[in-house]
Short mmCIF file of C-alpha atoms in Angstrom, two decimals:
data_model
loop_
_atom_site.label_atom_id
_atom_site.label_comp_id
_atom_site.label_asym_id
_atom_site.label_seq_id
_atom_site.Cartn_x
_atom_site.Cartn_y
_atom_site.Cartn_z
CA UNK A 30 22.88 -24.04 14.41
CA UNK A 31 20.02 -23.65 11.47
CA UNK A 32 17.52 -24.44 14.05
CA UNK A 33 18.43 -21.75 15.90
CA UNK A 34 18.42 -19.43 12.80
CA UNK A 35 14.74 -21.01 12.11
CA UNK A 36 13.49 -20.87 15.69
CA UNK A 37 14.29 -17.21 15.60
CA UNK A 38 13.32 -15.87 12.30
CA UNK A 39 10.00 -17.96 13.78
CA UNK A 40 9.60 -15.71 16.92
CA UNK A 41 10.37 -12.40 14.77
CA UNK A 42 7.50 -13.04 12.48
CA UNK A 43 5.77 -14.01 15.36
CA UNK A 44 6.17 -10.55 16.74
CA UNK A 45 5.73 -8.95 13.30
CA UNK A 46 2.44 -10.43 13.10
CA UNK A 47 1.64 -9.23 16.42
CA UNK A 48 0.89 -13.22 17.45
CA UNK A 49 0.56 -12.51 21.30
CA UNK A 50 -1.11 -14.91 23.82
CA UNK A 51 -4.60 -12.80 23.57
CA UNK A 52 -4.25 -13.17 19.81
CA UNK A 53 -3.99 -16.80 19.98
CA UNK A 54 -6.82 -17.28 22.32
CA UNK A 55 -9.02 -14.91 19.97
CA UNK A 56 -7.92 -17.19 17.33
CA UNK A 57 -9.04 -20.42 18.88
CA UNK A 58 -12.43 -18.30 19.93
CA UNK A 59 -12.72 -17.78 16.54
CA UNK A 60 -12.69 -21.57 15.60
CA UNK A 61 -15.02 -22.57 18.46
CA UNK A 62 -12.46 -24.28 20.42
CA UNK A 63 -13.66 -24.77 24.02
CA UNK A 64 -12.21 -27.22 27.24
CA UNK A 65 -14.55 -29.90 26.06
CA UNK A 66 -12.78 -30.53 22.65
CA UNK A 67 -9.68 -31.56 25.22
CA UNK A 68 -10.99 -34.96 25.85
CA UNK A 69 -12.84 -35.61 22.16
CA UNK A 70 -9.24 -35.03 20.55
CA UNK A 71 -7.19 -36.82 23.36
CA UNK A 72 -9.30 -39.92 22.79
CA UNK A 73 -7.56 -40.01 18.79
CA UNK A 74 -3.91 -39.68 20.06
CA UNK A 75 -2.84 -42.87 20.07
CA UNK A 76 -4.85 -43.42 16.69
CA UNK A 77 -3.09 -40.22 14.91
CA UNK A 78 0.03 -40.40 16.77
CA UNK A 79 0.92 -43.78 15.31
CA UNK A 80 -0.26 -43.21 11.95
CA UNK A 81 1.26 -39.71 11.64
CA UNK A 82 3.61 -41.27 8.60
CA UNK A 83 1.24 -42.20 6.67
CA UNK A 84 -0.91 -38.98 6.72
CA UNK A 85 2.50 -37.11 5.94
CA UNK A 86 2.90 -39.32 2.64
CA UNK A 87 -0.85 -38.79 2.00
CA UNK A 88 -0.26 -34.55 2.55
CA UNK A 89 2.73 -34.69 0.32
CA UNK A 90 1.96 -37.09 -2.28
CA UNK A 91 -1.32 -34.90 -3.15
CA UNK A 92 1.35 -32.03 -3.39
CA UNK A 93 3.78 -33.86 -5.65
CA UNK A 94 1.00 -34.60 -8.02
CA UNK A 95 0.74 -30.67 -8.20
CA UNK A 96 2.52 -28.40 -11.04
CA UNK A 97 1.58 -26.04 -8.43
CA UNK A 98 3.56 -27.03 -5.54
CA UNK A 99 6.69 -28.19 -7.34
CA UNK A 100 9.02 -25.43 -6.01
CA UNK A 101 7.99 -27.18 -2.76
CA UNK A 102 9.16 -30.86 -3.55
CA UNK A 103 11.72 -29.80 -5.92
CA UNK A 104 14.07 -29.02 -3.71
CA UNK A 105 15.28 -32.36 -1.69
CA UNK A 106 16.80 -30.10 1.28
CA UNK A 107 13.30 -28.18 1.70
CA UNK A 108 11.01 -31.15 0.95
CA UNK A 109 12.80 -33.12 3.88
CA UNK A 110 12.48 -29.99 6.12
CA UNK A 111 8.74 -29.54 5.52
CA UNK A 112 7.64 -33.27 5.86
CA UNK A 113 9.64 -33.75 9.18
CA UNK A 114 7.89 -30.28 10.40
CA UNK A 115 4.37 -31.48 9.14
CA UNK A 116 5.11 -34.83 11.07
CA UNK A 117 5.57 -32.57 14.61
CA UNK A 118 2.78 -30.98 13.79
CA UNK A 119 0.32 -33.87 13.11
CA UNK A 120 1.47 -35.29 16.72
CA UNK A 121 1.37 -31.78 18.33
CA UNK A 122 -2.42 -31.61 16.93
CA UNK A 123 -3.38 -34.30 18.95
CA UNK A 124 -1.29 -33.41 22.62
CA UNK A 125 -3.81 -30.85 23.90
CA UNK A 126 -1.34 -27.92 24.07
CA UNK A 127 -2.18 -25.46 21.48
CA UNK A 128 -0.25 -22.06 23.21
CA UNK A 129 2.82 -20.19 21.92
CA UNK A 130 5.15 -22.87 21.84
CA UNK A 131 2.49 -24.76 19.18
CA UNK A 132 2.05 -21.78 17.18
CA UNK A 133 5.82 -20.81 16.94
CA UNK A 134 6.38 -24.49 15.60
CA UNK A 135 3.74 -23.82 12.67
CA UNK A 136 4.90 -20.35 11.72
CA UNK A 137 7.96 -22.25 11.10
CA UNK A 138 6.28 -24.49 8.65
CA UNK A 139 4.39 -21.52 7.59
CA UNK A 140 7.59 -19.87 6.42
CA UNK A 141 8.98 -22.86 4.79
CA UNK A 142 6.11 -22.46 2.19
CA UNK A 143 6.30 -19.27 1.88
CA UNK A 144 10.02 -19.34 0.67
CA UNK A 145 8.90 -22.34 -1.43
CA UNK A 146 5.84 -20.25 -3.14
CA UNK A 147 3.77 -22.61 -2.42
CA UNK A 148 0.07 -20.74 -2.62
CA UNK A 149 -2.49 -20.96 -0.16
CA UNK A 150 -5.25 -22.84 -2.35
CA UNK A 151 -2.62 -25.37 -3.06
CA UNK A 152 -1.82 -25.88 0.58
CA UNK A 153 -5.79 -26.21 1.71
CA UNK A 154 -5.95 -28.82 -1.33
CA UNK A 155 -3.12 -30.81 0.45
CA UNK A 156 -4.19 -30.33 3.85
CA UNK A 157 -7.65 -31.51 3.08
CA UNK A 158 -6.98 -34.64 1.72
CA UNK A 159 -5.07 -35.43 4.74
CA UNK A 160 -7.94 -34.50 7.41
CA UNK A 161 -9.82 -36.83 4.95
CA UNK A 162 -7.98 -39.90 5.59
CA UNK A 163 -7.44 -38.67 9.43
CA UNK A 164 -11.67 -38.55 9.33
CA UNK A 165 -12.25 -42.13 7.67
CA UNK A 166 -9.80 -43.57 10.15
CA UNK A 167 -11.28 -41.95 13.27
CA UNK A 168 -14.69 -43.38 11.56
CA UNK A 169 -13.41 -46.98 11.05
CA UNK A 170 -12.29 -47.10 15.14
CA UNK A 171 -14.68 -50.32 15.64
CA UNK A 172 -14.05 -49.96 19.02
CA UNK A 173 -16.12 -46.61 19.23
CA UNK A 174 -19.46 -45.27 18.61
CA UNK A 175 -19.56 -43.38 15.15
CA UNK A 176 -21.07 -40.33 16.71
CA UNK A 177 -18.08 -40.12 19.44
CA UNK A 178 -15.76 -40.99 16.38
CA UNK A 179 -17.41 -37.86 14.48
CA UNK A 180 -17.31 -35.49 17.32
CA UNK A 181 -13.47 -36.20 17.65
CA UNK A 182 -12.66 -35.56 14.09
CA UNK A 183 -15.17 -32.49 14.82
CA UNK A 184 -12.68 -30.95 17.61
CA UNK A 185 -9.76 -31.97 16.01
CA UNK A 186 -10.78 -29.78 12.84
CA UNK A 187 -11.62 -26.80 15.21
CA UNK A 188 -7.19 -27.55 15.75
CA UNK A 189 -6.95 -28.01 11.77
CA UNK A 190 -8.89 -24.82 11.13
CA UNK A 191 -7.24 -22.75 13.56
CA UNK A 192 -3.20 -23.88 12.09
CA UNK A 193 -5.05 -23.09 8.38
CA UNK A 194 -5.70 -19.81 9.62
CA UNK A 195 -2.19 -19.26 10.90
CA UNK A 196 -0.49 -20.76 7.73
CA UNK A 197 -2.82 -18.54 5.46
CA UNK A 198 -1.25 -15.17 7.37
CA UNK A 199 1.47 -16.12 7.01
CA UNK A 200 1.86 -17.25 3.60
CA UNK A 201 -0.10 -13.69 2.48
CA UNK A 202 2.04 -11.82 5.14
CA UNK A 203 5.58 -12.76 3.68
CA UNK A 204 4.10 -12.34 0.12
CA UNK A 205 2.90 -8.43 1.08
CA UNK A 206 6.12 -8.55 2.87
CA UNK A 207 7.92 -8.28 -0.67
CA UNK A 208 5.40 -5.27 -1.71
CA UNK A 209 6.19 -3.73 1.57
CA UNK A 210 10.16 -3.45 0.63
CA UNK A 211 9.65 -2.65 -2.75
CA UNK A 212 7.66 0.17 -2.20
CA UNK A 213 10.46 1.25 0.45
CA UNK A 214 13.17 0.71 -2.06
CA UNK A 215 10.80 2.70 -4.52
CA UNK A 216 10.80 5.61 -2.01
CA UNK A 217 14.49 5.48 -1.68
CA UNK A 218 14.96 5.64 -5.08
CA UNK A 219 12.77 8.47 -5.96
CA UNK A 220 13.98 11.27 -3.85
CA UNK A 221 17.96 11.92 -5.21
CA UNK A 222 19.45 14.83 -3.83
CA UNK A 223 22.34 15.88 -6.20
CA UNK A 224 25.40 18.05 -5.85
CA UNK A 225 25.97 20.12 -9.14
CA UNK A 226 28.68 22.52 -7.86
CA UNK A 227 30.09 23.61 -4.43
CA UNK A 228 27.20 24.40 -2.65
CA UNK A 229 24.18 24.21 -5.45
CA UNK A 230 22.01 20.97 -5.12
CA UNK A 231 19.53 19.74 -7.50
CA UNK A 232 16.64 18.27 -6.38
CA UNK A 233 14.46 16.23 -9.24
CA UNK A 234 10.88 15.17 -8.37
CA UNK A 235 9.47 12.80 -10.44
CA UNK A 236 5.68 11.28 -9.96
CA UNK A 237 3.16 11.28 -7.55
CA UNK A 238 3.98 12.97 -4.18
CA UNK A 239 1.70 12.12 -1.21
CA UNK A 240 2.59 13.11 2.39
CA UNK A 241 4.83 10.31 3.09
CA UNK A 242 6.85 10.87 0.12
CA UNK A 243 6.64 14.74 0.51
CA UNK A 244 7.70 14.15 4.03
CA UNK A 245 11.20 11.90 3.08
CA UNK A 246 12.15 14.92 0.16
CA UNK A 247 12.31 17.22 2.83
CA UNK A 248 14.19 15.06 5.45
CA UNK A 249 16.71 14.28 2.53
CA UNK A 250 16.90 17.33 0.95
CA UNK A 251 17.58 18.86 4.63
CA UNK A 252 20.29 16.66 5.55
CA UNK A 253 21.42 17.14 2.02
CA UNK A 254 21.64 21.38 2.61
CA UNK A 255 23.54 20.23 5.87
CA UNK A 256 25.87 18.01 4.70
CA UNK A 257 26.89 19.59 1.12
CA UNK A 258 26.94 23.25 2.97
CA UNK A 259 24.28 23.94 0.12
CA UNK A 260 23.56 27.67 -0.88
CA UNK A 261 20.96 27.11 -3.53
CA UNK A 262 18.69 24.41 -4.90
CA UNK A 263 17.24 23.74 -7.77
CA UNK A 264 14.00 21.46 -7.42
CA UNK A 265 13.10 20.65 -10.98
CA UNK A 266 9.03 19.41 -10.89
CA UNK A 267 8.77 18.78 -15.01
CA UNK A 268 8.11 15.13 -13.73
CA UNK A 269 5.21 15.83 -11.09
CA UNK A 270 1.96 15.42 -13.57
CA UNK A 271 -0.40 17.39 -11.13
CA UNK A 272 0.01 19.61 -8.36
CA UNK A 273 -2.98 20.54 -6.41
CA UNK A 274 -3.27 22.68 -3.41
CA UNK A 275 -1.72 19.61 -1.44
CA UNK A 276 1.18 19.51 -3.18
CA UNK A 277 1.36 22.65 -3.23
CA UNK A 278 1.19 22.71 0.29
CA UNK A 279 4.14 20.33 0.39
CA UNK A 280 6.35 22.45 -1.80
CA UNK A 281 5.70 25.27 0.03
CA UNK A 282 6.48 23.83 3.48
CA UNK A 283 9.72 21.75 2.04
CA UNK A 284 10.96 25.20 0.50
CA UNK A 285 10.39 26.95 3.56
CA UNK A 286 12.24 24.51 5.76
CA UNK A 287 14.84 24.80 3.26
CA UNK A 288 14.82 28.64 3.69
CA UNK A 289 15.54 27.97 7.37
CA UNK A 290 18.25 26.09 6.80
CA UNK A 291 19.84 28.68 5.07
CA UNK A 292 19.12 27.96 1.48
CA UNK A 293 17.67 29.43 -1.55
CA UNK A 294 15.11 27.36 -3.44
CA UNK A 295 14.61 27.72 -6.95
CA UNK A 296 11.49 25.35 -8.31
CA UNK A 297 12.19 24.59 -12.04
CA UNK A 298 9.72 23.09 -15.25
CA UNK A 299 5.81 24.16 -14.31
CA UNK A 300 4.27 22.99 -17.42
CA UNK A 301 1.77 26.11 -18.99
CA UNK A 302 -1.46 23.17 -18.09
CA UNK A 303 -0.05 23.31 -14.39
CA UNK A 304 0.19 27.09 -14.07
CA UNK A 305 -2.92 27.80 -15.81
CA UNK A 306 -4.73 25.18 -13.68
CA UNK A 307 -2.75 26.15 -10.40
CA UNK A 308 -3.92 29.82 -11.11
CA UNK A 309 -7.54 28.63 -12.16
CA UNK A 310 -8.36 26.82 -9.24
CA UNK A 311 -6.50 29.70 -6.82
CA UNK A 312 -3.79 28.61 -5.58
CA UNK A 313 -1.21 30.92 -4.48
CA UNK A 314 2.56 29.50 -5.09
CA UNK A 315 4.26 33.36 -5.32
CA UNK A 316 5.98 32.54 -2.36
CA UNK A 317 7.55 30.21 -4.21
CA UNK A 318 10.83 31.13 -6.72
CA UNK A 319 10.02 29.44 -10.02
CA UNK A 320 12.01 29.50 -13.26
CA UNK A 321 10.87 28.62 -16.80
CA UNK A 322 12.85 25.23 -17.07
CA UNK A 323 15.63 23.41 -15.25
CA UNK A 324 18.33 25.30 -17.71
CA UNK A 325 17.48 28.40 -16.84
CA UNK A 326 17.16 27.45 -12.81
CA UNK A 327 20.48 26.55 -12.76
CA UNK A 328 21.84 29.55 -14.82
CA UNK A 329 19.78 31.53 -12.39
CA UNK A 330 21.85 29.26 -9.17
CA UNK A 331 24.83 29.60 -10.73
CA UNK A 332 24.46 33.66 -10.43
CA UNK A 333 23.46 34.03 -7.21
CA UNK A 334 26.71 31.75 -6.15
CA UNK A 335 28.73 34.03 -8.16
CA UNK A 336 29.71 31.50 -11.01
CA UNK A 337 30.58 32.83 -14.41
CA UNK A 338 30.19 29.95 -16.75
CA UNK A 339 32.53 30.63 -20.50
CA UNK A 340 33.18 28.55 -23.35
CA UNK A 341 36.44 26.77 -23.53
CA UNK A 342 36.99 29.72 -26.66
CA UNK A 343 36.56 32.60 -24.43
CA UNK A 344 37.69 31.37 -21.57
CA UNK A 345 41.44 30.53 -23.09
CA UNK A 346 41.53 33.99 -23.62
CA UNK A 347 43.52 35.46 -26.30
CA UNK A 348 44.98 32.94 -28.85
CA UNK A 349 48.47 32.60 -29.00
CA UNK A 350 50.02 34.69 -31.79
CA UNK A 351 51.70 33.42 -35.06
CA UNK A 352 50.16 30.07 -35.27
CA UNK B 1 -20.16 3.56 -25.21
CA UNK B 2 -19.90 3.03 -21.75
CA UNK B 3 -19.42 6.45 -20.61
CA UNK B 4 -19.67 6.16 -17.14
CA UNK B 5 -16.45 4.92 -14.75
CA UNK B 6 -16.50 4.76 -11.08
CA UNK B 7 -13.38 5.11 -8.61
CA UNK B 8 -13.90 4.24 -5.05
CA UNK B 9 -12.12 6.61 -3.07
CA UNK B 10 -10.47 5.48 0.49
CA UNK B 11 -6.78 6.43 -0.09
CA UNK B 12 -4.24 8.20 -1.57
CA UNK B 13 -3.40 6.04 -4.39
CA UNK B 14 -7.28 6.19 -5.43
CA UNK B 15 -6.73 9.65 -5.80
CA UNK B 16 -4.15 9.15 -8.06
CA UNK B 17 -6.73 6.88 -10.25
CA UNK B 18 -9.42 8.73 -10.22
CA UNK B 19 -7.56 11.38 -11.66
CA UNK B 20 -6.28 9.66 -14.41
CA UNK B 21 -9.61 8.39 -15.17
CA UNK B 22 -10.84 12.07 -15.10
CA UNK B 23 -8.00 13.08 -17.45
CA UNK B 24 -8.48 9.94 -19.66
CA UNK B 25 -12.66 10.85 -20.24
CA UNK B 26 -12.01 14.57 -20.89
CA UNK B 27 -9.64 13.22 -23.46
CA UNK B 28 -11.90 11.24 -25.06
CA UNK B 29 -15.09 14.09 -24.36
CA UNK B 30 -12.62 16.44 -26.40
CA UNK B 31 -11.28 18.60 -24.19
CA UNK B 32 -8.19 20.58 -24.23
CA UNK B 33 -4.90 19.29 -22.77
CA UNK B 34 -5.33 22.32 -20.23
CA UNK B 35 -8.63 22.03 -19.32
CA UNK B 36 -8.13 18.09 -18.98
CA UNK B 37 -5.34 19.14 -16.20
CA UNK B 38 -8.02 21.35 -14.80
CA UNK B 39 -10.76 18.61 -14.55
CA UNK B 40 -8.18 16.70 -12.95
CA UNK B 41 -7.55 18.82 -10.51
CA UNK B 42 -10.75 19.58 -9.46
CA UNK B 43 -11.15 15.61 -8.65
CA UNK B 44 -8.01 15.83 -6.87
CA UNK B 45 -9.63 18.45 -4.46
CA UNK B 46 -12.75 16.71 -4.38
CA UNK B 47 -10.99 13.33 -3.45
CA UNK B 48 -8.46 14.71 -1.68
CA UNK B 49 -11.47 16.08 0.80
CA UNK B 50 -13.10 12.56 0.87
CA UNK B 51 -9.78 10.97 1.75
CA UNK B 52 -9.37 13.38 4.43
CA UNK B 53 -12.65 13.88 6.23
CA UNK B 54 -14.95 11.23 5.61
CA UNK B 55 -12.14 8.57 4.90
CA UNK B 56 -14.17 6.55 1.66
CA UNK B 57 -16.57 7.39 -1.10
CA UNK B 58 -17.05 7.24 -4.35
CA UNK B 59 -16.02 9.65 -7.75
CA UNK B 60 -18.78 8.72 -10.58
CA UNK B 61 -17.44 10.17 -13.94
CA UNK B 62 -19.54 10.70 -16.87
CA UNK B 63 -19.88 12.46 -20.09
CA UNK B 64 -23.02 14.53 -20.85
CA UNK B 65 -24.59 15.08 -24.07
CA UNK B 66 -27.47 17.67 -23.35
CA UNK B 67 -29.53 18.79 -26.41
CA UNK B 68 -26.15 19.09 -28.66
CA UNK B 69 -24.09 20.84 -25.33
CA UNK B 70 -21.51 18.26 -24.33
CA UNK B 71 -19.64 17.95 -21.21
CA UNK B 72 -18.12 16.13 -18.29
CA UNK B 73 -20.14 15.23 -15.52
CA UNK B 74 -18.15 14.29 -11.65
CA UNK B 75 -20.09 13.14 -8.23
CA UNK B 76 -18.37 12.56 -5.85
CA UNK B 77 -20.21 11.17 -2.72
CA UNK B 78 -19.63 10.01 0.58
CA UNK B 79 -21.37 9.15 4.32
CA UNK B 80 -18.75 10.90 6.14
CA UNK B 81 -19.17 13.65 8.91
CA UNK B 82 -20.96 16.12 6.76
CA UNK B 83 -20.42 20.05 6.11
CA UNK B 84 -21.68 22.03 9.06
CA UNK B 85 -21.33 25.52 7.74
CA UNK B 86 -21.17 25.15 3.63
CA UNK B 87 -20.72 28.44 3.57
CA UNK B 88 -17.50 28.78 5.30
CA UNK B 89 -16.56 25.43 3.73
CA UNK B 90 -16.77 27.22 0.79
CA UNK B 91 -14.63 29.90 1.35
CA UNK B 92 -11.22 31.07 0.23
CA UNK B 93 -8.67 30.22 2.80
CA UNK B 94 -10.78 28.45 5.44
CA UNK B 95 -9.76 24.77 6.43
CA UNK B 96 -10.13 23.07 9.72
CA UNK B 97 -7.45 20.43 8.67
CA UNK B 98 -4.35 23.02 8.42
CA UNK B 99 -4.36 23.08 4.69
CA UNK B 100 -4.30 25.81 1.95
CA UNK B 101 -7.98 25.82 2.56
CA UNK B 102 -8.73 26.18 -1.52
CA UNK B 103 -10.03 22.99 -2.53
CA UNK B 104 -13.58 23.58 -2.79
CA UNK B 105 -13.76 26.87 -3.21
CA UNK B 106 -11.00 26.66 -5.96
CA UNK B 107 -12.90 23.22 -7.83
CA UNK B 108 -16.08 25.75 -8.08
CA UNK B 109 -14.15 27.95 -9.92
CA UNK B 110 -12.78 25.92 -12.35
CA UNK B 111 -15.80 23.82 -13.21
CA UNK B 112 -19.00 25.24 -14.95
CA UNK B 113 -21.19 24.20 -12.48
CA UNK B 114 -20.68 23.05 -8.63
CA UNK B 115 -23.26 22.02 -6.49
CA UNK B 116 -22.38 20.98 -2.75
CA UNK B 117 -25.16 18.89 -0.94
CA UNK B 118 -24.24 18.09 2.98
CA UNK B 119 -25.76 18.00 6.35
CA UNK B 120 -23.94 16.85 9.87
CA UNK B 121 -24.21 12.64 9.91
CA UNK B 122 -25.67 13.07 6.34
CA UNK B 123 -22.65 12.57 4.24
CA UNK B 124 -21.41 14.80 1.17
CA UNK B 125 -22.22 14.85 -1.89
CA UNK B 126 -19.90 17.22 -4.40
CA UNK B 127 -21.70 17.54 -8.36
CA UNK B 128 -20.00 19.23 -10.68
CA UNK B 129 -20.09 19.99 -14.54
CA UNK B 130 -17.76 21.31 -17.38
CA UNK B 131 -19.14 22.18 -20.55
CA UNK B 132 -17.10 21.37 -23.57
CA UNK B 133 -16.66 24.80 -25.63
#
């Protein structure tokens, strides 16, 4: 059941990261792989394949002596996921097939670290000292010549190089993964659409707005005019710090589309710098309604929709007599 | 003093620095809180153009202390496409990337001196000065 979970969050990322059969062949291009290394690495099987235990302990023992990779042997559960996953992969190194299938087995070991936070200098330290021991026991085959010895480890790195490169994406995919969704969340966040009263919205813009953010105000502030039935809107800009002529441009268009729809847009709290400057440099917002400060925009709302705000005084009218 | 700051400009978030660096150096040159908004925008323009036309560059921002006249000094440079017609560049109104079409024309108004150097495949190189009164 959880290896079906892993196998396919493995072949989403796999798609995320656009890892497609030309991309894995560029990737091996990249390393220098070529047919002949086919033979130079199959001659090591047997020597790798039957030692594969012992370069595991060697790959995590280097980690356990780490501060840096505790979150990685810490926890029993993931430290007896990742060392039966680096054991597959040590014997898949050395079986000649280095497609899909291979590269879907190391993004799963690529995501185990990620989770664990394991960094990707810590990772090369580990993986290092285990092509190290893999290299002096390819060079201590008596059997061989040490030049056919080296140019077996030297294919079988071209293998080790191209999995680092796969384990590095990943490892700085997932971690811009977390920037990607907190900037989303960000954007979420930043574009309320409020209902005051029956059919008066208030729209508060706070920060920097770009076209992308410009682009989800409208869309929510749309829906918003639809949904609510909205009449007026106040869009209060006391938080937007500078508004130059494409901002402007992206008021102007969001108010307009709001028009369309059938609503009135008041635009609420230009600072005196931002008027002078907007005025200054020439750009020409008197299409645009503006009020002093958000106060007064909504007294000004509250008008047009034919509200009559009183103090609770006034509005009890006459007090009772004889008390 | 290290007077001088340098923003490289290749999207939309660099904007967003540059200006505060602009803001932050007219501070410290002395100017106004309004003028410091209008330095500001002027970069923004100036950026905003590199950002959209000749995708990265560079906004240099220095003060100036000429002979007892002191000021802010902004370059902003890039080797995009070039200006074909400065002149119409230059004017109110006239953009070829559907917007207001004031972003040159307007920084030149704001700033004390402008000076626009560009040639097709050349790049463009935007110089402009504020004096502090």
């Amino acid at each position: 059941m959880a290896d079906g979970i892993q196998q396919a969050a493995s072949k989403a990322l796999l798609r995320e990261m656009g890892l497609d059969e030309a991309n894995i062949e560029r990737r091996k291009k990249i390393v220098g792989f070529e047919a002949s290394d086919l033979p130079r690495i199959a001659a090591i099987r047997d020597l790798v394949t039957q030692h594969a235990d012992d370069y595991v302990t060697t790959f995590f023992n280097h980690l356990s002596g780490l501060d840096d990779a505790r979150p990685l042997i810490a926890s029993r559960a993931i430290a007896e996921r990742a060392r039966q996953l680096k054991r597959e992969h040590l014997v898949a190194m050395v079986q000649g097939e280095y497609g899909m299938k291979y590269v879907e087995q190391r993004i799963e070991l690529g995501i185990l670290y990620a989770k664990a936070g394991l960094d990707a200098r810590v990772f090369l330290g580990a993986f290092h000292q285990l092509l190290k021991h893999i290299g002096s026991a390819v060079m201590k085959q008596l059997d061989r010549k040490p030049v056919d010895g080296f140019e077996s480890f030297m294919s079988l790195k071209k293998i080790a190089f191209f999995d680092i490169g796969l384990i590095v994406d990943i490892l700085v995919f997932e971690r811009e993964r977390t920037i990607r969704q907190q900037q989303e969340s960000i954007r979420e966040l930043s574009t309320p659409v409020l209902q005051i009263r029956e059919r008066l919205l208030l729209l508060p813009i706070i920060g920097v707005i770009d076209t992308q953010r410009a682009r989800l105000i409208t869309e929510s502030l749309l829906r918003s005019i639809r949904a609510n039935r909205a009449k007026v809107v106040v869009m209060d800009i006391t938080g937007v710090a500078t508004i130059d002529s494409k901002v402007s441009n992206h008021l102007l268009q969001t108010v307009t589309a709001a028009r369309l729809m059938g609503a009135h847009v008041i635009v609420t709290g230009l600072s005196a710098e931002v008027a002078q400057s907007l005025v200054a440099l020439g750009i020409e917002l008197s299409k645009l309604n503006t009020v002093g400060d958000l106060q007064g925009g909504l007294e000004d709302a509250e008008r047009i929709l034919g509200y009559r705000v009183l103090t609770a005084e006034a509005g009890a009218g006459p007090a009772p007599e004889g008390t | 003093m290290s007077a001088e700051v340098s923003v490289s400009i290749e999207r939309d978030a660099d904007i967003v620095t540059a200006r505060h660096e602009g803001r932050q150096l007219a501070a410290a040159a002395g100017f106004s809180s309004a003028d410091q908004t209008i330095i500001a925008l002027a970069i923004s323009e100036i950026t905003r153009n590199i950002v959209s036309y000749a995708q990265c560059g560079k906004l240099t921002l220095s003060r100036m202390d000429e002979g007892g006249r002191r000021g802010i000094l902004i370059v902003a440079q890039d080797d995009g496409p070039g200006i074909p017609d400065i002149d119409l560049a230059m004017r109110d109104g006239y953009s070829t990337a559907g917007s207001l079409g004031v972003g040159l024309p307007g920084a030149r108004r704001v700033m004390d001196e402008f000076e626009l150097v560009s040639a097709p495949g050349k790049g463009t190189t935007v110089t402009m000065k504020k004096w502090l009164r």
